[in-house]
């Protein structure tokens, strides 16, 4: 399985990193070795002094598809949760300054803790989906699916023009404003609404 991550999908987050608001989705990938499940701890790597949390809504792909049109996108998703797109911001800034790919800043081992999956029917998902992250029980990030620049259907349609989606793939849909560094000893909890789906420590 693979992880497909959408960048700059909330305008307030694009602004906080001095990035332009994109005219089409920006995506990148993480390998399966990035995934942490079952509230496993995140071990702070030694190659960065500025690992940022990015809490995101995460969709689970339920069947293979390519060139999926937006109106059929709901047929390809059956689960939703929250995840953290850990980012070595110092390495990312160096890569961006040199015009190089971001992989080492985004795709490293353990960089994608994923919460408990909820079953999800995109065609019935009419309500805004609210999500949040606390660090040591203080609110750090909160967002709503309605604030996304590109919605779930547009993301699935766009990405599947380039990359075949396969069963079990995960799509990270972008982070709202409030990203910041984590430290060893921090405890992160991410929720959809009042339901905590992810709860782990930085070691
Ligand atoms: Zn992200």
CSV table of C-alpha atoms and ligand atoms in Angstrom, one decimal:
chain,number,residue,atom,x,y,z
A,1,UNK,CA,0.0,0.0,0.0
A,2,UNK,CA,1.0,3.6,-0.4
A,3,UNK,CA,0.2,6.9,1.2
A,4,UNK,CA,-0.8,9.8,-1.0
A,5,UNK,CA,-0.7,13.2,0.7
A,6,UNK,CA,-2.2,16.5,-0.4
A,7,UNK,CA,-0.2,19.6,0.3
A,8,UNK,CA,-1.4,23.2,0.8
A,9,UNK,CA,-5.1,22.3,0.9
A,10,UNK,CA,-6.1,24.8,3.6
A,11,UNK,CA,-5.4,28.4,2.7
A,12,UNK,CA,-4.5,29.5,6.2
A,13,UNK,CA,-1.8,26.8,6.4
A,14,UNK,CA,-0.4,27.8,2.9
A,15,UNK,CA,-0.2,31.3,4.2
A,16,UNK,CA,1.6,30.4,7.4
A,17,UNK,CA,4.4,28.8,5.4
A,18,UNK,CA,4.4,31.6,2.9
A,19,UNK,CA,3.3,29.3,0.1
A,20,UNK,CA,0.9,30.5,-2.6
A,21,UNK,CA,-2.6,29.0,-2.5
A,22,UNK,CA,-2.5,26.3,-5.3
A,23,UNK,CA,-4.7,26.3,-8.4
A,24,UNK,CA,-4.6,22.5,-8.6
A,25,UNK,CA,-3.9,19.9,-5.9
A,26,UNK,CA,-0.3,19.4,-4.8
A,27,UNK,CA,0.4,15.8,-3.9
A,28,UNK,CA,3.4,13.7,-2.7
A,29,UNK,CA,3.7,10.2,-1.5
A,30,UNK,CA,5.0,8.3,1.5
A,31,UNK,CA,6.0,4.6,1.5
A,32,UNK,CA,4.3,1.9,3.7
A,33,UNK,CA,7.3,2.1,6.1
A,34,UNK,CA,6.1,5.5,7.2
A,35,UNK,CA,2.9,4.2,8.7
A,36,UNK,CA,2.5,3.8,12.5
A,37,UNK,CA,-0.6,2.1,13.7
A,38,UNK,CA,-2.3,1.2,17.1
A,39,UNK,CA,-1.0,4.3,18.8
A,40,UNK,CA,2.6,3.2,18.5
A,41,UNK,CA,5.1,5.8,19.7
A,42,UNK,CA,6.9,8.1,17.3
A,43,UNK,CA,10.7,8.1,17.7
A,44,UNK,CA,12.1,11.5,17.0
A,45,UNK,CA,14.7,11.1,14.3
A,46,UNK,CA,18.2,12.5,14.8
A,47,UNK,CA,18.5,14.1,11.3
A,48,UNK,CA,16.1,17.0,12.1
A,49,UNK,CA,15.7,19.5,14.9
A,50,UNK,CA,12.3,20.7,13.6
A,51,UNK,CA,9.8,17.9,13.2
A,52,UNK,CA,6.3,19.4,12.7
A,53,UNK,CA,3.0,17.8,13.3
A,54,UNK,CA,0.4,18.2,10.6
A,55,UNK,CA,-3.0,16.7,11.6
A,56,UNK,CA,-5.1,15.6,8.6
A,57,UNK,CA,-8.2,13.7,7.7
A,58,UNK,CA,-7.2,10.4,6.1
A,59,UNK,CA,-9.3,8.4,3.7
A,60,UNK,CA,-9.0,4.7,3.1
A,61,UNK,CA,-9.2,3.5,-0.5
A,62,UNK,CA,-11.6,0.5,-0.9
A,63,UNK,CA,-10.9,-0.7,-4.4
A,64,UNK,CA,-8.6,-0.1,-7.3
A,65,UNK,CA,-9.3,2.7,-9.7
A,66,UNK,CA,-7.8,5.0,-12.3
A,67,UNK,CA,-9.3,8.1,-14.0
A,68,UNK,CA,-12.0,8.2,-11.4
A,69,UNK,CA,-14.6,11.0,-12.1
A,70,UNK,CA,-15.6,13.1,-9.1
A,71,UNK,CA,-19.2,11.9,-9.2
A,72,UNK,CA,-18.1,8.3,-8.7
A,73,UNK,CA,-15.4,9.0,-6.1
A,74,UNK,CA,-17.5,7.7,-3.3
A,75,UNK,CA,-17.3,4.2,-4.7
A,76,UNK,CA,-13.6,4.1,-4.0
A,77,UNK,CA,-13.5,5.1,-0.3
A,78,UNK,CA,-14.9,3.2,2.7
A,79,UNK,CA,-13.0,4.6,5.8
A,80,UNK,CA,-11.9,7.8,7.4
A,81,UNK,CA,-9.7,8.7,10.3
A,82,UNK,CA,-7.1,11.2,11.4
A,83,UNK,CA,-3.4,10.9,10.9
A,84,UNK,CA,-0.2,13.0,11.4
A,85,UNK,CA,1.9,13.9,8.4
A,86,UNK,CA,5.2,14.4,10.3
A,87,UNK,CA,7.4,16.8,8.4
A,88,UNK,CA,11.1,17.6,9.0
A,89,UNK,CA,10.5,21.3,8.3
A,90,UNK,CA,14.2,22.2,8.4
A,91,UNK,CA,15.1,19.6,5.7
A,92,UNK,CA,12.0,20.5,3.7
A,93,UNK,CA,13.1,24.2,3.6
A,94,UNK,CA,16.5,23.2,2.4
A,95,UNK,CA,15.0,21.0,-0.3
A,96,UNK,CA,12.6,23.7,-1.4
A,97,UNK,CA,15.4,26.3,-1.5
A,98,UNK,CA,17.4,24.0,-3.8
A,99,UNK,CA,14.4,23.1,-5.9
A,100,UNK,CA,14.9,19.4,-4.8
A,101,UNK,CA,12.2,16.8,-4.0
A,102,UNK,CA,10.9,16.7,-0.4
A,103,UNK,CA,11.0,13.0,0.2
A,104,UNK,CA,13.6,12.9,3.0
A,105,UNK,CA,11.6,15.5,4.8
A,106,UNK,CA,8.3,13.7,4.4
A,107,UNK,CA,8.7,10.0,3.7
A,108,UNK,CA,10.9,8.9,6.6
A,109,UNK,CA,10.1,5.9,8.8
A,110,UNK,CA,7.3,6.5,11.2
A,111,UNK,CA,6.3,9.8,9.6
A,112,UNK,CA,2.6,8.8,9.3
A,113,UNK,CA,0.8,7.8,12.5
A,114,UNK,CA,-2.7,6.7,11.5
A,115,UNK,CA,-5.7,6.6,13.8
A,116,UNK,CA,-8.5,4.0,14.3
A,117,UNK,CA,-10.4,3.8,11.1
A,118,UNK,CA,-14.1,4.6,11.0
A,119,UNK,CA,-16.4,3.3,8.3
A,120,UNK,CA,-17.3,6.1,6.0
A,121,UNK,CA,-19.8,6.7,3.2
A,122,UNK,CA,-18.7,9.7,1.2
A,123,UNK,CA,-22.0,10.0,-0.6
A,124,UNK,CA,-23.8,10.5,2.8
A,125,UNK,CA,-21.1,12.8,4.2
A,126,UNK,CA,-23.1,16.0,4.0
A,127,UNK,CA,-22.1,17.4,7.3
A,128,UNK,CA,-18.8,19.2,7.8
A,129,UNK,CA,-16.2,16.8,9.4
A,130,UNK,CA,-14.5,18.6,12.3
A,131,UNK,CA,-11.1,17.4,13.5
A,132,UNK,CA,-8.4,18.5,15.9
A,133,UNK,CA,-5.1,17.8,17.5
A,134,UNK,CA,-4.0,18.4,21.1
A,135,UNK,CA,-0.4,18.3,22.3
A,136,UNK,CA,-0.1,17.6,26.0
A,137,UNK,CA,-3.8,18.3,26.2
A,138,UNK,CA,-3.5,21.9,24.7
A,139,UNK,CA,-5.4,22.5,21.4
A,140,UNK,CA,-2.9,23.0,18.6
A,141,UNK,CA,-4.8,22.5,15.3
A,142,UNK,CA,-8.4,22.3,14.3
A,143,UNK,CA,-10.1,22.1,11.0
A,144,UNK,CA,-13.1,21.2,9.0
A,145,UNK,CA,-13.6,19.3,5.8
A,146,UNK,CA,-15.5,22.3,4.5
A,147,UNK,CA,-12.3,24.5,4.7
A,148,UNK,CA,-10.4,22.3,2.2
A,149,UNK,CA,-9.5,24.0,-1.0
A,150,UNK,CA,-10.0,20.7,-2.9
A,151,UNK,CA,-12.6,18.4,-1.5
A,152,UNK,CA,-12.5,14.6,-1.2
A,153,UNK,CA,-14.0,14.0,-4.6
A,154,UNK,CA,-11.7,16.4,-6.4
A,155,UNK,CA,-8.7,14.9,-4.7
A,156,UNK,CA,-9.6,11.4,-5.7
A,157,UNK,CA,-10.3,12.4,-9.3
A,158,UNK,CA,-7.1,14.4,-9.6
A,159,UNK,CA,-4.7,11.9,-8.1
A,160,UNK,CA,-6.2,9.0,-10.0
A,161,UNK,CA,-5.4,10.7,-13.3
A,162,UNK,CA,-1.7,10.1,-12.5
A,163,UNK,CA,-1.5,7.2,-10.0
A,164,UNK,CA,-3.7,4.1,-9.8
A,165,UNK,CA,-5.4,3.9,-6.4
A,166,UNK,CA,-5.4,0.4,-4.8
A,167,UNK,CA,-7.3,-1.2,-2.0
A,168,UNK,CA,-5.8,-0.1,1.3
A,169,UNK,CA,-4.1,3.0,0.1
A,170,UNK,CA,-4.4,6.0,2.4
A,171,UNK,CA,-5.0,9.5,1.3
A,172,UNK,CA,-3.9,12.3,3.7
A,173,UNK,CA,-6.0,15.3,2.7
A,174,UNK,CA,-4.0,18.3,4.0
A,175,UNK,CA,-3.5,20.1,7.2
A,176,UNK,CA,-5.1,23.3,8.6
A,177,UNK,CA,-3.1,26.1,10.2
A,178,UNK,CA,-1.2,25.7,13.5
A,179,UNK,CA,1.7,23.3,12.5
A,180,UNK,CA,4.5,23.4,15.0
A,181,UNK,CA,7.5,21.4,16.3
A,182,UNK,CA,7.1,18.3,18.5
A,183,UNK,CA,9.5,17.4,21.3
A,184,UNK,CA,10.5,14.1,23.0
A,185,UNK,CA,8.0,13.5,25.8
A,186,UNK,CA,5.0,15.1,24.0
A,187,UNK,CA,1.7,13.3,23.9
A,188,UNK,CA,-0.4,13.9,20.8
A,189,UNK,CA,-4.1,13.1,20.6
A,190,UNK,CA,-6.1,13.6,17.3
A,191,UNK,CA,-9.9,13.4,17.1
A,192,UNK,CA,-12.8,13.6,14.7
A,193,UNK,CA,-15.5,15.6,16.6
A,194,UNK,CA,-15.2,14.4,20.2
A,195,UNK,CA,-14.0,11.0,19.2
A,196,UNK,CA,-10.2,10.5,20.0
A,197,UNK,CA,-8.9,8.1,17.3
A,198,UNK,CA,-5.2,8.6,17.7
A,199,UNK,CA,-3.2,8.9,20.9
A,200,UNK,CA,0.6,8.4,21.1
A,201,UNK,CA,3.8,9.7,22.5
A,202,UNK,CA,7.0,11.2,21.0
A,203,UNK,CA,10.0,9.3,22.3
B,1,LIG,ZN1,0.5,17.4,5.2
